[in-house]
Short mmCIF file of C-alpha atoms and ligand atoms in Angstrom, two decimals:
data_model
loop_
_atom_site.label_atom_id
_atom_site.label_comp_id
_atom_site.label_asym_id
_atom_site.label_seq_id
_atom_site.Cartn_x
_atom_site.Cartn_y
_atom_site.Cartn_z
CA MET A 112 3.54 -10.65 -9.06
CA THR A 113 4.66 -7.69 -11.09
CA PRO A 114 3.42 -7.99 -14.70
CA GLU A 115 6.11 -8.49 -17.36
CA ALA A 116 5.72 -5.03 -18.96
CA ALA A 117 6.13 -3.22 -15.63
CA ARG A 118 9.12 -5.27 -14.54
CA SER A 119 11.71 -3.26 -16.45
CA PHE A 120 10.77 -0.14 -14.49
CA THR A 121 10.33 -1.76 -11.09
CA ASP A 122 12.68 -2.85 -8.31
CA VAL A 123 11.18 -5.11 -5.68
CA ASN A 124 13.58 -5.17 -2.74
CA PRO A 125 14.70 -8.66 -1.66
CA PRO A 126 12.75 -9.13 1.62
CA VAL A 127 9.54 -8.03 -0.13
CA ALA A 128 10.16 -10.26 -3.15
CA GLU A 129 10.81 -13.26 -0.89
CA ALA A 130 7.70 -12.63 1.19
CA LEU A 131 5.51 -12.27 -1.90
CA ALA A 132 6.97 -15.40 -3.51
CA SER A 133 6.34 -17.49 -0.41
CA GLY A 134 2.88 -16.05 0.33
CA ARG A 135 3.84 -14.31 3.55
CA PRO A 136 2.05 -11.10 4.67
CA VAL A 137 3.25 -7.80 3.17
CA VAL A 138 2.10 -4.26 4.02
CA ALA A 139 2.63 -1.40 1.55
CA LEU A 140 3.54 2.03 2.95
CA GLU A 141 3.39 5.33 1.09
CA SER A 142 6.08 7.98 0.75
CA THR A 143 4.36 11.33 0.14
CA ILE A 144 3.98 11.40 3.87
CA ILE A 145 7.81 11.25 3.98
CA THR A 146 8.55 13.77 1.18
CA HIS A 147 5.67 16.23 1.66
CA GLY A 148 3.78 15.37 4.85
CA MET A 149 6.36 15.76 7.61
CA PRO A 150 9.56 17.74 8.17
CA TYR A 151 13.04 16.20 8.30
CA PRO A 152 14.26 14.48 10.49
CA GLN A 153 10.93 13.42 12.04
CA ASN A 154 9.83 12.02 8.66
CA SER A 155 12.86 9.75 8.55
CA ALA A 156 12.38 8.43 12.09
CA MET A 157 8.66 7.90 11.43
CA ALA A 158 9.34 5.93 8.22
CA ALA A 159 11.85 3.66 9.96
CA ASN A 160 9.61 3.11 13.02
CA VAL A 161 6.58 2.30 10.94
CA GLU A 162 8.53 -0.33 8.99
CA GLN A 163 9.73 -1.84 12.29
CA ILE A 164 6.17 -1.95 13.65
CA VAL A 165 5.05 -3.89 10.57
CA ARG A 166 7.92 -6.36 11.10
CA ASP A 167 7.16 -6.71 14.81
CA GLU A 168 3.58 -7.57 13.85
CA GLY A 169 4.74 -10.41 11.61
CA ALA A 170 4.54 -8.80 8.15
CA VAL A 171 7.08 -7.41 5.71
CA PRO A 172 6.97 -3.63 5.05
CA ALA A 173 7.19 -2.35 1.47
CA THR A 174 7.65 1.42 1.40
CA ILE A 175 6.88 2.55 -2.15
CA ALA A 176 8.51 5.50 -3.94
CA VAL A 177 10.07 6.50 -7.26
CA ILE A 178 13.83 7.02 -7.00
CA GLY A 179 15.78 8.17 -10.05
CA GLY A 180 13.03 6.85 -12.31
CA ARG A 181 12.85 3.40 -10.68
CA LEU A 182 9.55 2.36 -9.15
CA LYS A 183 10.69 0.95 -5.81
CA ILE A 184 8.58 -1.64 -4.01
CA GLY A 185 10.37 -1.62 -0.68
CA LEU A 186 13.30 0.66 0.12
CA SER A 187 16.66 -0.08 1.71
CA GLY A 188 17.47 1.91 4.85
CA GLU A 189 19.82 4.13 2.84
CA GLU A 190 17.22 4.79 0.13
CA ARG A 191 14.62 5.65 2.75
CA GLU A 192 16.95 8.05 4.55
CA ALA A 193 18.02 9.74 1.29
CA LEU A 194 14.38 10.20 0.26
CA ALA A 195 13.48 11.68 3.66
CA ASN A 196 16.34 14.15 3.39
CA SER A 197 15.83 15.01 -0.30
CA THR A 198 14.68 18.34 -1.67
CA GLY A 199 12.59 18.73 -4.79
CA ALA A 200 10.96 15.29 -4.74
CA MET A 201 7.75 15.19 -6.77
CA LYS A 202 4.38 14.36 -5.20
CA LEU A 203 3.19 11.54 -7.43
CA SER A 204 -0.35 10.45 -8.10
CA ARG A 205 -2.01 8.45 -10.92
CA ALA A 206 -1.52 11.33 -13.38
CA ASP A 207 2.26 11.63 -13.07
CA LEU A 208 3.63 8.34 -11.72
CA ALA A 209 4.71 7.21 -15.20
CA PHE A 210 6.08 10.70 -15.96
CA ALA A 211 8.51 10.44 -13.03
CA VAL A 212 9.56 6.97 -14.21
CA THR A 213 10.25 8.00 -17.82
CA GLN A 214 11.98 11.23 -16.78
CA GLY A 215 14.24 9.59 -14.22
CA ARG A 216 12.77 11.66 -11.41
CA THR A 217 12.40 11.05 -7.69
CA GLY A 218 9.08 11.36 -5.92
CA GLY A 219 6.94 10.35 -2.99
CA THR A 220 3.88 8.31 -3.93
CA THR A 221 0.48 9.46 -2.66
CA VAL A 222 -2.21 7.04 -1.62
CA ALA A 223 -3.35 6.78 -5.27
CA ALA A 224 0.11 6.08 -6.72
CA THR A 225 1.04 3.73 -3.86
CA MET A 226 -2.13 1.71 -4.51
CA ILE A 227 -1.22 1.36 -8.20
CA ALA A 228 2.31 0.20 -7.41
CA ALA A 229 1.27 -2.11 -4.57
CA HIS A 230 -1.33 -3.76 -6.77
CA LEU A 231 1.22 -4.26 -9.56
CA ALA A 232 3.44 -6.08 -7.07
CA GLY A 233 0.61 -8.22 -5.70
CA ILE A 234 0.26 -6.50 -2.31
CA GLU A 235 -3.27 -6.23 -0.89
CA VAL A 236 -2.95 -4.06 2.23
CA PHE A 237 -1.59 -0.57 2.63
CA ALA A 238 -1.20 1.73 5.63
CA THR A 239 -1.17 5.52 5.45
CA GLY A 240 -2.08 8.45 7.73
CA GLY A 241 -5.15 9.97 6.14
CA ILE A 242 -6.38 9.73 2.57
CA GLY A 243 -6.90 12.74 0.34
CA GLY A 244 -10.53 13.62 -0.35
CA VAL A 245 -12.91 16.45 -1.15
CA HIS A 246 -11.41 19.74 0.01
CA LYS A 247 -13.51 22.29 1.87
CA GLY A 248 -14.81 24.70 -0.77
CA ALA A 249 -14.44 22.09 -3.52
CA GLU A 250 -17.67 23.41 -5.06
CA ALA A 251 -15.56 26.42 -6.13
CA SER A 252 -12.04 24.96 -6.43
CA PHE A 253 -12.96 21.50 -7.84
CA ASP A 254 -10.17 20.13 -5.61
CA ILE A 255 -10.98 16.46 -5.10
CA SER A 256 -8.11 14.04 -4.48
CA ALA A 257 -7.32 11.34 -7.02
CA ASP A 258 -7.13 9.01 -4.00
CA LEU A 259 -10.93 8.62 -4.15
CA ASP A 260 -11.02 7.41 -7.76
CA GLU A 261 -8.14 5.08 -7.06
CA LEU A 262 -10.03 3.51 -4.17
CA ALA A 263 -12.91 2.93 -6.57
CA HIS A 264 -10.69 1.07 -9.07
CA THR A 265 -7.79 -0.66 -7.37
CA PRO A 266 -8.40 -3.66 -5.11
CA LEU A 267 -6.50 -2.78 -1.96
CA ILE A 268 -7.44 -2.38 1.68
CA VAL A 269 -6.25 1.09 2.68
CA VAL A 270 -5.87 1.58 6.42
CA SER A 271 -6.13 5.24 7.42
CA ALA A 272 -7.24 7.42 10.33
CA GLY A 273 -10.06 8.56 8.04
CA ALA A 274 -9.83 11.47 5.66
CA LYS A 275 -7.63 14.30 6.87
CA ALA A 276 -9.65 16.77 8.94
CA ILE A 277 -8.56 19.61 6.65
CA LEU A 278 -11.05 18.09 4.18
CA ASP A 279 -14.81 18.10 3.97
CA ILE A 280 -15.40 14.67 5.52
CA GLU A 281 -19.11 14.50 4.68
CA LYS A 282 -18.53 15.26 0.99
CA THR A 283 -15.63 12.82 0.93
CA LEU A 284 -17.95 10.08 2.22
CA GLU A 285 -20.56 11.01 -0.39
CA VAL A 286 -18.05 10.63 -3.22
CA LEU A 287 -16.81 7.31 -1.83
CA GLU A 288 -20.38 6.03 -1.61
CA THR A 289 -21.11 7.08 -5.19
CA ARG A 290 -17.98 5.30 -6.40
CA GLY A 291 -18.88 2.14 -4.46
CA VAL A 292 -16.04 2.27 -1.97
CA PRO A 293 -16.85 0.69 1.40
CA VAL A 294 -15.75 2.78 4.37
CA VAL A 295 -15.30 0.65 7.47
CA ALA A 296 -14.66 2.29 10.85
CA PHE A 297 -12.58 0.03 13.07
CA ARG A 298 -14.22 -0.47 16.49
CA ALA A 299 -16.14 2.80 16.11
CA ASP A 300 -19.59 4.00 15.07
CA VAL A 301 -18.43 7.45 14.00
CA MET A 302 -15.85 8.46 11.45
CA PRO A 303 -12.54 9.45 12.97
CA ALA A 304 -11.16 12.86 11.92
CA PHE A 305 -7.43 12.14 11.57
CA TRP A 306 -6.01 14.06 14.61
CA SER A 307 -9.26 13.44 16.53
CA ARG A 308 -11.21 10.27 17.21
CA ASN A 309 -14.65 11.70 16.55
CA SER A 310 -15.89 13.72 13.57
CA ASN A 311 -19.53 13.50 14.70
CA ILE A 312 -20.31 11.93 11.33
CA SER A 313 -21.59 8.36 11.43
CA ALA A 314 -19.42 5.73 9.86
CA PRO A 315 -21.04 3.91 6.93
CA LEU A 316 -19.86 0.49 8.20
CA ARG A 317 -18.22 -0.87 11.33
CA LEU A 318 -16.05 -3.94 11.93
CA ASP A 319 -14.22 -4.91 15.12
CA THR A 320 -11.55 -7.40 14.05
CA ALA A 321 -8.84 -7.71 11.41
CA LYS A 322 -10.30 -11.10 10.56
CA ASP A 323 -13.69 -9.59 9.72
CA ILE A 324 -12.03 -6.97 7.49
CA ALA A 325 -10.12 -9.70 5.64
CA ALA A 326 -13.32 -11.73 5.21
CA PHE A 327 -15.17 -8.69 3.85
CA PHE A 328 -12.39 -8.07 1.31
CA HIS A 329 -12.40 -11.69 0.14
CA THR A 330 -16.18 -11.78 -0.12
CA ARG A 331 -16.24 -8.63 -2.26
CA ARG A 332 -13.73 -10.19 -4.59
CA ALA A 333 -15.60 -13.48 -4.71
CA LEU A 334 -18.73 -11.57 -5.71
CA GLY A 335 -16.81 -9.90 -8.53
CA ILE A 336 -17.04 -6.41 -7.03
CA ALA A 337 -14.04 -4.44 -8.23
CA GLY A 338 -12.14 -1.79 -6.31
CA GLY A 339 -10.67 -1.15 -2.92
CA MET A 340 -11.93 -0.38 0.54
CA LEU A 341 -11.12 2.20 3.15
CA VAL A 342 -10.58 1.30 6.79
CA ALA A 343 -10.88 4.26 9.17
CA ASN A 344 -8.93 3.53 12.35
CA PRO A 345 -9.28 6.16 15.09
CA VAL A 346 -6.06 7.70 16.46
CA PRO A 347 -5.18 6.23 19.91
CA GLN A 348 -6.86 8.14 22.75
CA ASP A 349 -3.64 9.26 24.42
CA ALA A 350 -2.44 10.92 21.19
CA GLU A 351 -5.62 12.60 19.99
CA ILE A 352 -6.22 16.33 19.77
CA ASP A 353 -9.76 17.43 20.50
CA ALA A 354 -11.74 18.14 17.30
CA ALA A 355 -13.03 21.53 18.50
CA ARG A 356 -9.49 22.72 19.21
CA MET A 357 -8.25 21.38 15.85
CA ALA A 358 -11.06 23.21 14.03
CA ASN A 359 -9.50 26.57 14.97
CA TYR A 360 -6.06 25.62 13.70
CA ILE A 361 -7.53 24.20 10.50
CA ALA A 362 -9.50 27.39 9.84
CA ASP A 363 -6.39 29.53 10.45
CA ALA A 364 -4.32 27.37 8.11
CA GLN A 365 -7.03 27.56 5.47
CA ASP A 366 -7.09 31.36 5.68
CA ALA A 367 -3.33 31.44 5.20
CA ALA A 368 -3.61 29.15 2.15
CA ARG A 369 -6.24 31.42 0.62
CA LEU A 370 -4.17 34.57 1.24
CA ARG A 371 -1.16 33.02 -0.43
CA HIS A 372 -3.13 31.56 -3.37
CA ILE A 373 -1.95 28.04 -2.63
CA THR A 374 -3.66 25.63 -5.06
CA GLY A 375 -3.54 22.09 -6.42
CA LYS A 376 -1.01 19.60 -5.10
CA ALA A 377 0.53 22.21 -2.81
CA VAL A 378 -2.62 22.62 -0.68
CA THR A 379 -2.38 19.53 1.54
CA PRO A 380 1.38 19.86 2.30
CA PHE A 381 0.90 23.59 3.02
CA LEU A 382 -1.97 23.00 5.43
CA LEU A 383 -0.15 20.20 7.26
CA ALA A 384 2.99 22.33 7.66
CA ARG A 385 0.97 25.33 8.85
CA ILE A 386 -0.96 23.26 11.39
CA PHE A 387 2.36 21.86 12.65
CA GLU A 388 3.49 25.44 13.36
CA LEU A 389 0.18 26.52 14.89
CA THR A 390 0.16 23.54 17.28
CA ASN A 391 3.87 23.86 18.14
CA GLY A 392 4.52 20.41 16.77
CA GLU A 393 1.67 18.67 18.61
CA SER A 394 -0.12 17.81 15.34
CA LEU A 395 3.00 16.01 14.10
CA LYS A 396 3.21 13.82 17.21
CA THR A 397 -0.43 12.88 16.68
CA ASN A 398 0.15 12.26 12.97
CA ILE A 399 3.05 9.91 13.77
CA ALA A 400 1.01 8.07 16.43
CA LEU A 401 -1.87 7.48 14.03
CA VAL A 402 0.35 6.22 11.23
CA GLU A 403 1.97 3.76 13.64
CA ASN A 404 -1.46 2.64 14.81
CA ASN A 405 -2.56 2.12 11.19
CA ALA A 406 0.57 0.11 10.38
CA ARG A 407 -0.21 -2.23 13.28
CA LEU A 408 -3.76 -2.84 12.08
CA ALA A 409 -2.64 -3.22 8.45
CA ALA A 410 -0.16 -5.93 9.48
CA ALA A 411 -2.89 -7.76 11.40
CA ILE A 412 -5.15 -7.60 8.32
CA ALA A 413 -2.31 -8.82 6.07
CA ARG A 414 -1.86 -11.84 8.36
CA GLU A 415 -5.58 -12.59 8.27
CA LEU A 416 -5.77 -12.26 4.47
CA ILE A 417 -3.39 -15.14 4.21
CA HIS A 418 -5.38 -17.36 6.57
CA GLU A 419 -8.83 -16.32 5.44
CA PRO A 420 -10.18 -18.56 2.68
CA ALA A 421 -12.41 -17.05 -0.01
CA THR A 422 -15.54 -17.78 2.02
CA THR A 423 -18.20 -16.90 -0.51
CA SER A 424 -16.90 -18.99 -3.38
CA ARG A 425 -16.62 -21.95 -1.01
CA ARG A 426 -20.18 -21.50 0.17
CA LEU A 427 -21.47 -21.39 -3.41
CA LYS A 428 -19.74 -24.66 -4.20
CA LYS A 429 -21.35 -26.41 -1.24
CA GLN A 430 -24.90 -25.65 -2.35
N1 PSU B 39 -1.34 10.93 5.39
C1 PSU B 39 -0.59 11.74 6.19
N2 PSU B 39 0.14 12.72 5.58
C2 PSU B 39 0.15 12.92 4.23
C3 PSU B 39 -0.64 12.06 3.41
C4 PSU B 39 -1.37 11.09 4.04
O1 PSU B 39 -0.59 11.56 7.41
O2 PSU B 39 0.84 13.81 3.73
C5 PSU B 39 -0.64 12.27 1.89
C6 PSU B 39 -1.09 11.01 1.15
O3 PSU B 39 -0.05 10.64 0.27
C7 PSU B 39 -2.32 11.42 0.37
C8 PSU B 39 -2.03 12.86 0.13
O4 PSU B 39 -2.50 10.68 -0.79
O5 PSU B 39 -1.54 13.29 1.41
C9 PSU B 39 -3.26 13.63 -0.32
O6 PSU B 39 -2.87 14.68 -1.16
P1 PSU B 39 -4.00 15.46 -2.00
O7 PSU B 39 -4.91 16.03 -0.96
O8 PSU B 39 -3.24 16.53 -2.76
O9 PSU B 39 -4.64 14.47 -2.90
MN1 MN B 40 -5.89 18.07 -4.57
#
């Protein structure tokens, strides 16, 4: 559970605290997707639906955010709605999570910051849309998401629809490989590309069941291998947008970002908002569908983690 020193800054909401205390499955959910990834009111509806999906799948949802300087592990309905409708929320990663806490600020947590908070609370599975990664043109901009380093360090299973297709997926996979982060495509041989099912880039690893993903996680831990793992779950077929069509919108959005000198943390939210406009809202529908799909798989993995014994340590004992 939450370490003593962190407790004075942290509020674990009651259903999450009860589930963790009794060893029931919990799924962490991030909040940058609420504050910076989607417009209001669709962000609010998405956040509520995703929590309900996790519940329907037999796990307890813990949406993580910083509200008025409190690190929240699980939000009430009112807190979630207020965050979705807030203006000026920070976009928090490893570098500034503690800043928001000490300064009494409010912010959405990115994949990196959500992993830190979830791990503090003792949560092992986390669902998002797409992780941050190596941006196209990173050789000039140096823009590489802190999500990748966090995956290397913090032992969580992050369920995503891959890296967002606005990124350089091949370079993102290279960095993950260097940092020792397993990337497991779920029931696929190729990496998904967020809005599309197929990036044409082979997936480093493939698993077909939640049980196998849970077993892999436990075995890594039993072998003393630190860090997290990334599950890449393709968007459902009926919601996908063809990759070739998306490529045009992405290129247009990237041109607009360059013209306006958008840099740093603002890049990803700008590109997502621009692509939403260019697709007349179609990209948002797909984004919501893939987050829901990831929440479902994350809940299934959370259930399996509880049932799955630490196989490797048991095998060693038998010999
Ligand atoms: N998934 C989505 N929408 C989002 C994000 C993920 O469907 O907005 C957020 C996550 O919080 C992720 C962040 O950590 O985008 C990446 O931001 P950056 O590229 O600046 O690291
Ligand atoms: Mn960045």
